[in-house]
CHARMM-style PDB file with segment names, atoms N, HN, CA, C and O in Angstrom:
ATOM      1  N   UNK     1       7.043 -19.343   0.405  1.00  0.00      PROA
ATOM      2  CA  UNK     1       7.745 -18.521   1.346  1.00  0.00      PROA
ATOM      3  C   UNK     1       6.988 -17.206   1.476  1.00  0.00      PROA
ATOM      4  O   UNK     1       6.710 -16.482   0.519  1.00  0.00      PROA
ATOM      5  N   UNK     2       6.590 -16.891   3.132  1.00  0.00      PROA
ATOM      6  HN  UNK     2       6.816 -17.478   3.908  1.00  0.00      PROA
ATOM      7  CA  UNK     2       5.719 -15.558   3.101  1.00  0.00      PROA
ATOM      8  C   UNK     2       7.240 -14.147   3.023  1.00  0.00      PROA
ATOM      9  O   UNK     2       8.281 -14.309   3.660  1.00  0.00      PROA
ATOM     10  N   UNK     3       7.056 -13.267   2.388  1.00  0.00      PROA
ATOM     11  HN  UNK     3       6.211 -13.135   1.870  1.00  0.00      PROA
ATOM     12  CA  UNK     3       8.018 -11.997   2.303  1.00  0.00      PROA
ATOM     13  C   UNK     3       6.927 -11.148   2.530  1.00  0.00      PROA
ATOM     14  O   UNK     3       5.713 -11.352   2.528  1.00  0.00      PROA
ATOM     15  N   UNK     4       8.007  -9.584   2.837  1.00  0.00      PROA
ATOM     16  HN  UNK     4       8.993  -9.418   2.839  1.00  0.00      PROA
ATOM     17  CA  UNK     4       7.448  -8.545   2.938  1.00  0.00      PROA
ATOM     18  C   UNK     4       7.361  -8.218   1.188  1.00  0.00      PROA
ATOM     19  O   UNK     4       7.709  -8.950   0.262  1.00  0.00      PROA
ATOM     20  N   UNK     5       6.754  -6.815   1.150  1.00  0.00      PROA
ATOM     21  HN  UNK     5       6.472  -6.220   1.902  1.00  0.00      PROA
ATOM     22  CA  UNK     5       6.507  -6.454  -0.157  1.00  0.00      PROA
ATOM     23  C   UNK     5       7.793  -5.889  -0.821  1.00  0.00      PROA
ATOM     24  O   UNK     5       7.628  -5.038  -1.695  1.00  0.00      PROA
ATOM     25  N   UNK     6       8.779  -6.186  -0.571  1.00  0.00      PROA
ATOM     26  HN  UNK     6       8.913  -6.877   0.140  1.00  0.00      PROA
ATOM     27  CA  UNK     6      10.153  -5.657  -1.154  1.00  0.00      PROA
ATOM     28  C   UNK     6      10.455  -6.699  -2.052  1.00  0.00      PROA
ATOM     29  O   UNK     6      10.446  -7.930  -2.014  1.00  0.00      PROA
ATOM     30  N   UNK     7      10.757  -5.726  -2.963  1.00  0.00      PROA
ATOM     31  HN  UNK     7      10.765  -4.727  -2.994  1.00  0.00      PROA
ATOM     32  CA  UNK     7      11.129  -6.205  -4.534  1.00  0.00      PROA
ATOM     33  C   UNK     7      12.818  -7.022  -4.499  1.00  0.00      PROA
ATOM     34  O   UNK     7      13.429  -7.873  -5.146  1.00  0.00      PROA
ATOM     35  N   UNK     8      12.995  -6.307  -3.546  1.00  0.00      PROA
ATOM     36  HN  UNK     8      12.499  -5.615  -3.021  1.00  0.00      PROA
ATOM     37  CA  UNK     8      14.940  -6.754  -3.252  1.00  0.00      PROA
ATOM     38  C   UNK     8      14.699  -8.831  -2.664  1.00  0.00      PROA
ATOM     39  O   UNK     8      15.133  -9.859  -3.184  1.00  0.00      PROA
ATOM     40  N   UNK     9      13.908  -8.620  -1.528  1.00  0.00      PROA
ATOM     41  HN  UNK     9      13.556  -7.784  -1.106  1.00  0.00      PROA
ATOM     42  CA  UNK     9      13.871 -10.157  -0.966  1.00  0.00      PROA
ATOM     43  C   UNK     9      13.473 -11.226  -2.113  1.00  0.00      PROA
ATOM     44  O   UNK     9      14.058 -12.301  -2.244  1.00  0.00      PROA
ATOM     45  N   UNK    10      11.891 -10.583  -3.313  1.00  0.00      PROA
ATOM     46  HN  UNK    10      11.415  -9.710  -3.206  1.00  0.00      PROA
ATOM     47  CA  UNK    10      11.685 -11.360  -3.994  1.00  0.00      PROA
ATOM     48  C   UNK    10      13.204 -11.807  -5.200  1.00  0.00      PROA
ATOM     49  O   UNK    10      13.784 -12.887  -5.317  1.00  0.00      PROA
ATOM     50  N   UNK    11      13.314 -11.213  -5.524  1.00  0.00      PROA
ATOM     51  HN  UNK    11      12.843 -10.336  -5.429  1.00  0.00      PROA
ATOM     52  CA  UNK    11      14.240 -11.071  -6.573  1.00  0.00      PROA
ATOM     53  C   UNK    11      15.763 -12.045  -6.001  1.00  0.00      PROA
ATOM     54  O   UNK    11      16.460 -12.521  -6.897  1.00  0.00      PROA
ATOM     55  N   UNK    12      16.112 -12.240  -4.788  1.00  0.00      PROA
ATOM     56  HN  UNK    12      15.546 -11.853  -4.060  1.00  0.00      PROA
ATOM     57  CA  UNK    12      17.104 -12.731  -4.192  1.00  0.00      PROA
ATOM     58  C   UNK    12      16.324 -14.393  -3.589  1.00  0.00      PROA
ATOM     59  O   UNK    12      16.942 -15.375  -3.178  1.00  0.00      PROA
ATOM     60  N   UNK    13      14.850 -14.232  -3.726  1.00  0.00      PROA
ATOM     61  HN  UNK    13      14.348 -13.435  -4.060  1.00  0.00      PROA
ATOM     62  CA  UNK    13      14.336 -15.841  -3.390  1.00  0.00      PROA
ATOM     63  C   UNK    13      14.489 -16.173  -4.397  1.00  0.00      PROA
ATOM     64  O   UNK    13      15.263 -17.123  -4.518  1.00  0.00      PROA
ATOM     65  N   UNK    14      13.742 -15.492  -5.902  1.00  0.00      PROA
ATOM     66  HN  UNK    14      13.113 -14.720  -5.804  1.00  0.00      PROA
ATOM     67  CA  UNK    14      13.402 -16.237  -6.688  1.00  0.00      PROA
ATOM     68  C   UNK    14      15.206 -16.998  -7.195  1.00  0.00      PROA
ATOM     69  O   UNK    14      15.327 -18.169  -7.553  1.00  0.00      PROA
ATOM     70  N   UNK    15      16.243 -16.131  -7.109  1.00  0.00      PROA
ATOM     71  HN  UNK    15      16.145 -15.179  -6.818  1.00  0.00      PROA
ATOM     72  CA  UNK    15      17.340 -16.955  -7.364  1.00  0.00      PROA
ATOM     73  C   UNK    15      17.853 -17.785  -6.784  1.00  0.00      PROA
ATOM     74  O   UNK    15      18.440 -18.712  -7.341  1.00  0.00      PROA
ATOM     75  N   UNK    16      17.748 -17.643  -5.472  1.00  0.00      PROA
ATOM     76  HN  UNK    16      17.270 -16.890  -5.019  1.00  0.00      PROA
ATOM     77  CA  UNK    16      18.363 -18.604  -4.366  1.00  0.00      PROA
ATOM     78  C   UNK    16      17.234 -19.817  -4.386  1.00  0.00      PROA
ATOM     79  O   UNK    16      17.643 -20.960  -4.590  1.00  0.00      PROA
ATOM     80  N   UNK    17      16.145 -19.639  -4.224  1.00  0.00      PROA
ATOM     81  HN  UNK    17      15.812 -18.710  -4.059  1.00  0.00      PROA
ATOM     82  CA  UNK    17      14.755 -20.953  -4.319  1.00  0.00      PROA
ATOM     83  C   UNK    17      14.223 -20.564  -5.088  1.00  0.00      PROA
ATOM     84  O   UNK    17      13.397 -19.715  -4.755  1.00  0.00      PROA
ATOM     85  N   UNK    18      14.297 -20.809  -6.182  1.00  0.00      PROA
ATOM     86  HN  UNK    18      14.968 -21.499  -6.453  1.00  0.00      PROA
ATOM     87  CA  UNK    18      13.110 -20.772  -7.424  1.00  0.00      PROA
ATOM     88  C   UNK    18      12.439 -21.637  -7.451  1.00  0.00      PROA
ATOM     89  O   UNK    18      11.389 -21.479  -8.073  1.00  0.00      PROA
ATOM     90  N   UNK    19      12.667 -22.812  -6.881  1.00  0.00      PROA
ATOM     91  HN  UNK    19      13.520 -22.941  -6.376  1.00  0.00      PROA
ATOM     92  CA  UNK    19      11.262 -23.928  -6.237  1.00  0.00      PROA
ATOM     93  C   UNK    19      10.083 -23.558  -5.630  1.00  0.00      PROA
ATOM     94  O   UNK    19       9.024 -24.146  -5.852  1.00  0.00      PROA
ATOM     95  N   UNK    20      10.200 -22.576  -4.841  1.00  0.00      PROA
ATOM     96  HN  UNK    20      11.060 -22.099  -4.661  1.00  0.00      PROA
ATOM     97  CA  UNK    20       9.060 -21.941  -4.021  1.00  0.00      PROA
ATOM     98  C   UNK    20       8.524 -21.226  -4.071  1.00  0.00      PROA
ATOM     99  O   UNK    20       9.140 -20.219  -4.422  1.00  0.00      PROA
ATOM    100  N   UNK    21       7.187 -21.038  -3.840  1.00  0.00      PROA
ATOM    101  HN  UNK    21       6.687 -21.856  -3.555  1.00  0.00      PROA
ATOM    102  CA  UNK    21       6.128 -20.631  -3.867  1.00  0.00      PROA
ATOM    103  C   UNK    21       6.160 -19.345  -3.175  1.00  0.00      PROA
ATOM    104  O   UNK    21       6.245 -19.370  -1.948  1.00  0.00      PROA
ATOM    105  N   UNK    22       6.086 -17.820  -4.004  1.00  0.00      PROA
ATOM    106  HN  UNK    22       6.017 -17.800  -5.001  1.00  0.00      PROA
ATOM    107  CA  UNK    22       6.410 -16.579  -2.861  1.00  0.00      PROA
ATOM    108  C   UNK    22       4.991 -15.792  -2.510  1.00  0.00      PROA
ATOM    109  O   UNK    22       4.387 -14.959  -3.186  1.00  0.00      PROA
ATOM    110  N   UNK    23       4.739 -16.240  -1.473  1.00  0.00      PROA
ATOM    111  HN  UNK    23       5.229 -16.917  -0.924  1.00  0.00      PROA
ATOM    112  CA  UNK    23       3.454 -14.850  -1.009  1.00  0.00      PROA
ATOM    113  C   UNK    23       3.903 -13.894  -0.684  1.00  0.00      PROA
ATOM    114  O   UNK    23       5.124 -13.743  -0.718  1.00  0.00      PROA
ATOM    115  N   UNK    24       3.051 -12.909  -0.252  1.00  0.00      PROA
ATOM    116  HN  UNK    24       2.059 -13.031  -0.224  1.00  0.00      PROA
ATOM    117  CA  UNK    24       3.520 -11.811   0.128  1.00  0.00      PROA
ATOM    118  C   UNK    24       2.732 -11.839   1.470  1.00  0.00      PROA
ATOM    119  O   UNK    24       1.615 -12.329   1.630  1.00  0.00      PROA
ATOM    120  N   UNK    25       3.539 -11.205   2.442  1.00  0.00      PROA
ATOM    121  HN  UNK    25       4.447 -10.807   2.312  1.00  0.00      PROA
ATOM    122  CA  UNK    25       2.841 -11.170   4.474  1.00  0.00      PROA
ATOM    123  C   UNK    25       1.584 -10.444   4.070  1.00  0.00      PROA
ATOM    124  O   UNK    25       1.366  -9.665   3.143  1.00  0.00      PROA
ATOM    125  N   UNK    26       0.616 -11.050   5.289  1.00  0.00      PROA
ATOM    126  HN  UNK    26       0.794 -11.683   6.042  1.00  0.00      PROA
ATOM    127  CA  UNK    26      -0.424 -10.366   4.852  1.00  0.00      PROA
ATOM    128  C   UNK    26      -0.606  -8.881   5.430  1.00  0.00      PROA
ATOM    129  O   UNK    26      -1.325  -8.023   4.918  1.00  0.00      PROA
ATOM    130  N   UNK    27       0.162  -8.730   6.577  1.00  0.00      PROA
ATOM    131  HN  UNK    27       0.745  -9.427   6.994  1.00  0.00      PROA
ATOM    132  CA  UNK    27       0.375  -7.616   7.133  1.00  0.00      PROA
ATOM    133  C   UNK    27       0.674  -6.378   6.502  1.00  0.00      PROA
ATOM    134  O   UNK    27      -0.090  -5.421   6.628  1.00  0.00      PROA
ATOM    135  N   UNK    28       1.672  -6.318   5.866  1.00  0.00      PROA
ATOM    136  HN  UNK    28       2.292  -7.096   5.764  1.00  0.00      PROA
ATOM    137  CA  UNK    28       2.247  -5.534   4.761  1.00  0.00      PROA
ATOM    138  C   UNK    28       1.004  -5.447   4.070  1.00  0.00      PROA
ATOM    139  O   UNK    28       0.245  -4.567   4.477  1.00  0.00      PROA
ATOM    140  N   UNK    29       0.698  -6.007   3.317  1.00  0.00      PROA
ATOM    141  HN  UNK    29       1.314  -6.722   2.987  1.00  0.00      PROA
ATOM    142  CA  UNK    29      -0.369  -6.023   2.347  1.00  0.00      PROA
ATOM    143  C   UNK    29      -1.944  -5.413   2.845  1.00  0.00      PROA
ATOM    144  O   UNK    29      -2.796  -4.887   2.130  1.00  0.00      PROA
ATOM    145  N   UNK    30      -1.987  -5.680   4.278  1.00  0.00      PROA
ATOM    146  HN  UNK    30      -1.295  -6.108   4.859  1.00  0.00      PROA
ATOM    147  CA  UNK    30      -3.295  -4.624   4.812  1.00  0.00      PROA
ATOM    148  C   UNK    30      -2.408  -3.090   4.840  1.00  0.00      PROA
ATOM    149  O   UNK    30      -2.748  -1.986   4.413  1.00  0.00      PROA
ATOM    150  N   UNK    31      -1.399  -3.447   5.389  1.00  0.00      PROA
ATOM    151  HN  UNK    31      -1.124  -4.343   5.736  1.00  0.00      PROA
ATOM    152  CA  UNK    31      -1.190  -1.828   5.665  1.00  0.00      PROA
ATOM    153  C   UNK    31      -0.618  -0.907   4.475  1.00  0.00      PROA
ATOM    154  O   UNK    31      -0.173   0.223   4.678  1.00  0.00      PROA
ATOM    155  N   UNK    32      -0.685  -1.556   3.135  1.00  0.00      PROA
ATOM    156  HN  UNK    32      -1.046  -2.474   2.970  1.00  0.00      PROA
ATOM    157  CA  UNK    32      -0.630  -0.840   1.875  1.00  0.00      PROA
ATOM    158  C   UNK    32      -1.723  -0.582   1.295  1.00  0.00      PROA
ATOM    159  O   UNK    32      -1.907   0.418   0.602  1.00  0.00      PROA
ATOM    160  N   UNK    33      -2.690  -1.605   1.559  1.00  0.00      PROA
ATOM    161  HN  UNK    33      -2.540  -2.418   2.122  1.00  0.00      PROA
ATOM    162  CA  UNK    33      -4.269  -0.861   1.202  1.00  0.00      PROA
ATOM    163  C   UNK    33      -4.441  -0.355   2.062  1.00  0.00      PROA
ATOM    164  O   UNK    33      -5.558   0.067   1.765  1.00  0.00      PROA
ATOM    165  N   UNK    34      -4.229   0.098   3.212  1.00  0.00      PROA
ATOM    166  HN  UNK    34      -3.321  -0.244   3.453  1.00  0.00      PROA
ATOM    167  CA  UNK    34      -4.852   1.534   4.128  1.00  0.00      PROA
ATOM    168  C   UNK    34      -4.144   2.990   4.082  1.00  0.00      PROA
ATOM    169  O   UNK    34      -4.565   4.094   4.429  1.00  0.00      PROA
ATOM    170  N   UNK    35      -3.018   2.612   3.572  1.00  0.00      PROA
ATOM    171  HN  UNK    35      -2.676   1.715   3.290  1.00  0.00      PROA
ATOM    172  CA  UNK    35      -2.185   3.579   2.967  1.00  0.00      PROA
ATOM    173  C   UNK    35      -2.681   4.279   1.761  1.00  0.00      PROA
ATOM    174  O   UNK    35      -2.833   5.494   1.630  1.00  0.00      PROA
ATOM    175  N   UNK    36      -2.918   3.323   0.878  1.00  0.00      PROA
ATOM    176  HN  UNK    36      -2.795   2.336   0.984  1.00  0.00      PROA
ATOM    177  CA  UNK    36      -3.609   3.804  -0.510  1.00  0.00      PROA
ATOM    178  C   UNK    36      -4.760   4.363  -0.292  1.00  0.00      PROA
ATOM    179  O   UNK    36      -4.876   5.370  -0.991  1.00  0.00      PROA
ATOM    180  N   UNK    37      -6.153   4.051   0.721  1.00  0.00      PROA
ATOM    181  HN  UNK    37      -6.059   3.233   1.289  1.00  0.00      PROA
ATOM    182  CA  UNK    37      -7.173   3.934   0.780  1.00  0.00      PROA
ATOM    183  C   UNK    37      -6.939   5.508   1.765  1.00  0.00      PROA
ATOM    184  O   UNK    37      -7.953   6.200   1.855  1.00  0.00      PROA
ATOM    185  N   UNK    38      -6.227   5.802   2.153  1.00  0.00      PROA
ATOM    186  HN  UNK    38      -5.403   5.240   2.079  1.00  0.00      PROA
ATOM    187  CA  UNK    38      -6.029   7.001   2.892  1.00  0.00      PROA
ATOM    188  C   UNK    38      -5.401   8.064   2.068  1.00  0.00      PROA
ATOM    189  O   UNK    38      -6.042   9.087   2.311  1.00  0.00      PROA
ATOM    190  N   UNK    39      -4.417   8.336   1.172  1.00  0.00      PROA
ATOM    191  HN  UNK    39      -3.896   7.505   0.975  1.00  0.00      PROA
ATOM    192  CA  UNK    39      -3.917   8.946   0.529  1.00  0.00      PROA
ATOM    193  C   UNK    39      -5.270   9.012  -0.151  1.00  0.00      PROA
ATOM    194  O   UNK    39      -5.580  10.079   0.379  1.00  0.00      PROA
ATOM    195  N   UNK    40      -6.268   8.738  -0.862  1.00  0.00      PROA
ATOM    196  HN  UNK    40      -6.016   7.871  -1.292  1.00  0.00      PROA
ATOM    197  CA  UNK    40      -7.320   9.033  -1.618  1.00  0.00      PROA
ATOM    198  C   UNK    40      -8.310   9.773  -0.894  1.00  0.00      PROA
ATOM    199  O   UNK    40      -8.678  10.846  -1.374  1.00  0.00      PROA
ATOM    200  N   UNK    41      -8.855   9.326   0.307  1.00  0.00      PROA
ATOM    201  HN  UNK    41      -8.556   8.455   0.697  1.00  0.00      PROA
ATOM    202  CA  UNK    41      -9.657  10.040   1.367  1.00  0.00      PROA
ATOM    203  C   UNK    41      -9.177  11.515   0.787  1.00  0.00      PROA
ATOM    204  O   UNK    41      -9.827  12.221   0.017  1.00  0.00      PROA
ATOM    205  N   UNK    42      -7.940  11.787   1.323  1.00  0.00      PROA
ATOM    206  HN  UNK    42      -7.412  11.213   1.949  1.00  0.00      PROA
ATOM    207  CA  UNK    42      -7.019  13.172   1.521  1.00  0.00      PROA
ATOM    208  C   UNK    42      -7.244  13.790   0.538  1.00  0.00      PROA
ATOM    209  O   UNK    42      -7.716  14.907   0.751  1.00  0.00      PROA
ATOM    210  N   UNK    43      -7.059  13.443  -0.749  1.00  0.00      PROA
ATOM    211  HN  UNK    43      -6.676  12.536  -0.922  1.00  0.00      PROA
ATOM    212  CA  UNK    43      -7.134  14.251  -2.236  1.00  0.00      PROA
ATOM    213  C   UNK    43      -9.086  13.747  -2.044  1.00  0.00      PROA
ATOM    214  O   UNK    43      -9.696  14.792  -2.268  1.00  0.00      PROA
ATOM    215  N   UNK    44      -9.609  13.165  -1.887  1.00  0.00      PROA
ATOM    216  HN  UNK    44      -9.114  12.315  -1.705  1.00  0.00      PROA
ATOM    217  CA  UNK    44     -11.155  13.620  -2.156  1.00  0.00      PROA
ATOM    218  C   UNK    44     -11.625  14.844  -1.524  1.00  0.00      PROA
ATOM    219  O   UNK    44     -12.344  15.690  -2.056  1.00  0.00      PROA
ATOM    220  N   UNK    45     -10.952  14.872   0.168  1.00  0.00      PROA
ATOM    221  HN  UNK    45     -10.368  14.185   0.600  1.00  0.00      PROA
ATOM    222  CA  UNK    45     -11.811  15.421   0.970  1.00  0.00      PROA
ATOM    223  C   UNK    45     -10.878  16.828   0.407  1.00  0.00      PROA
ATOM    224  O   UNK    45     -11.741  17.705   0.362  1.00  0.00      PROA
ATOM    225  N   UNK    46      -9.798  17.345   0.045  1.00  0.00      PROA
ATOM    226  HN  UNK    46      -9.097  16.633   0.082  1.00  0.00      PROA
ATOM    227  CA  UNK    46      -9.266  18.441  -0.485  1.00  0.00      PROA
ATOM    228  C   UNK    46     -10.220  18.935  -1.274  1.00  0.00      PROA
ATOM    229  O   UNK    46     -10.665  20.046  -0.983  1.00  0.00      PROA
ATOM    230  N   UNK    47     -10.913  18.004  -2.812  1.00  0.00      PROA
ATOM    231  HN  UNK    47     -10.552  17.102  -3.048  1.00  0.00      PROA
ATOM    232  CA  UNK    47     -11.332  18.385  -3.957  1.00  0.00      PROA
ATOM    233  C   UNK    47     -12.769  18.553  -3.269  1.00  0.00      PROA
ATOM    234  O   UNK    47     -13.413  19.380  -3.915  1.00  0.00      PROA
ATOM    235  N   UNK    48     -13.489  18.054  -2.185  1.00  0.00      PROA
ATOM    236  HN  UNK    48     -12.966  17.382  -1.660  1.00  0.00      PROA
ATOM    237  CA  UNK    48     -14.548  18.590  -1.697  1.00  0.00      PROA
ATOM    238  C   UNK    48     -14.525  19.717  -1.384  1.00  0.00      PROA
ATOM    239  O   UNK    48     -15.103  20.615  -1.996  1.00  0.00      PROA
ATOM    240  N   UNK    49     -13.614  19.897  -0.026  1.00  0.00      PROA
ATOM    241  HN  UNK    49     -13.145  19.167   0.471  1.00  0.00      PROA
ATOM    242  CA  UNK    49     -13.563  21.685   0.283  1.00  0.00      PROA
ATOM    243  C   UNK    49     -13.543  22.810  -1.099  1.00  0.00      PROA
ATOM    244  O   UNK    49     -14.206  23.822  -1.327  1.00  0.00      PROA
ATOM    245  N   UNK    50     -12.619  22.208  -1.757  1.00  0.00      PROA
ATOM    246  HN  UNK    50     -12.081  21.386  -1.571  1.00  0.00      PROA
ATOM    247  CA  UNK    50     -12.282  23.290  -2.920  1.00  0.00      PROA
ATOM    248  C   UNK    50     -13.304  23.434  -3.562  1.00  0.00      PROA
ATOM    249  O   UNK    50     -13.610  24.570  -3.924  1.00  0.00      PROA
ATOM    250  N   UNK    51     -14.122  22.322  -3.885  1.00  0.00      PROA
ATOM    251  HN  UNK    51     -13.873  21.399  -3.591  1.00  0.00      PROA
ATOM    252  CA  UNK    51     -15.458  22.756  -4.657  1.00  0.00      PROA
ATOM    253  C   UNK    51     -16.586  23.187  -3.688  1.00  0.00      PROA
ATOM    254  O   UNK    51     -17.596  23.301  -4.381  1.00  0.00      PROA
ATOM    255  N   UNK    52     -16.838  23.445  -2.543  1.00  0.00      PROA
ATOM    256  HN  UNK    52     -16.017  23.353  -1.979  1.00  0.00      PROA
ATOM    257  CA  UNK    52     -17.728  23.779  -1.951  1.00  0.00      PROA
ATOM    258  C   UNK    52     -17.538  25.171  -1.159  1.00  0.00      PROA
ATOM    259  O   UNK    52     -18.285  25.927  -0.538  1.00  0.00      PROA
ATOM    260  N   UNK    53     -15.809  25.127  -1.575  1.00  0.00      PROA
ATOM    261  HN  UNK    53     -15.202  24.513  -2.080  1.00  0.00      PROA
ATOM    262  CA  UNK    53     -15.549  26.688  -0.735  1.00  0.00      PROA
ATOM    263  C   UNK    53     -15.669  26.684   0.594  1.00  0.00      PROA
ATOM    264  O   UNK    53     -16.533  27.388   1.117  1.00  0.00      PROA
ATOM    265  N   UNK    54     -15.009  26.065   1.185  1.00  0.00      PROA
ATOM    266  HN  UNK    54     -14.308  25.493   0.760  1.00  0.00      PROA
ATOM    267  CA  UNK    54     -15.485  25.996   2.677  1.00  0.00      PROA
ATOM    268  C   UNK    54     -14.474  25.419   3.078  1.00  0.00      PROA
ATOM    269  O   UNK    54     -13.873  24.601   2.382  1.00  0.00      PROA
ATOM    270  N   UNK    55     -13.998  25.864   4.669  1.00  0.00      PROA
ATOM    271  HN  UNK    55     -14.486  26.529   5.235  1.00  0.00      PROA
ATOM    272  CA  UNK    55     -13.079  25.589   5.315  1.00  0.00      PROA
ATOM    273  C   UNK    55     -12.750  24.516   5.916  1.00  0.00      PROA
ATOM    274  O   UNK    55     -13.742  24.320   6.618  1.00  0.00      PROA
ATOM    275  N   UNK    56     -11.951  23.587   6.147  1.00  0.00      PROA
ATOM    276  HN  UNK    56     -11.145  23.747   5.576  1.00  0.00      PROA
ATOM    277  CA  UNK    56     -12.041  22.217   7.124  1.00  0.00      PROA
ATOM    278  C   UNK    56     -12.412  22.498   8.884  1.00  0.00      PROA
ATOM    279  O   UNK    56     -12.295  23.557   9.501  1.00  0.00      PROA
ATOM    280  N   UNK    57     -12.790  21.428   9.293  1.00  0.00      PROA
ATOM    281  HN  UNK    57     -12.885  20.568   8.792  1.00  0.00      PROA
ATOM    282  CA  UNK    57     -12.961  22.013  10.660  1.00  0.00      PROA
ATOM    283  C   UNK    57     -12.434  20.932  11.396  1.00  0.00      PROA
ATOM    284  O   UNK    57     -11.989  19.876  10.946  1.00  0.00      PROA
ATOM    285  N   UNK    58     -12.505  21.216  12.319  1.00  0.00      PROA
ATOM    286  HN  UNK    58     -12.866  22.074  12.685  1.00  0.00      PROA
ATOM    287  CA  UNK    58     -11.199  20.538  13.409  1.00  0.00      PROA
ATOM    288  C   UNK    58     -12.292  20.186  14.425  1.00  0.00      PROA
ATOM    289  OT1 UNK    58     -11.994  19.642  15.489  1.00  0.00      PROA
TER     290      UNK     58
END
């Protein structure tokens, strides 16, 4: 069974069908590694400016 990444749906398959097989959508799952992969950008490119002293530019 494909689910989103919510802990609530797994937890209510695995009792109701514990026969089946749970993936997770793959959709969800790209758009949590671009989430993650972006929240890191943000804190790098911060700890760059700060160490180079220099302003962001637009």
């Amino acid at each position: 069974m494909v689910i989103d990444l919510n802990s609530g749906y797994k937890n209510a398959i695995r009792k109701a069908l514990s026969h089946v097989r749970i993936v997770a959508d793959p959709f969800h799952v790209v758009r949590d590694a671009n989430k993650r992969l972006d929240d890191e950008r943000k804190v790098a490119e911060e700890v760059y400016f700060a160490l180079n002293n220099t302003r962001r530019r637009i």
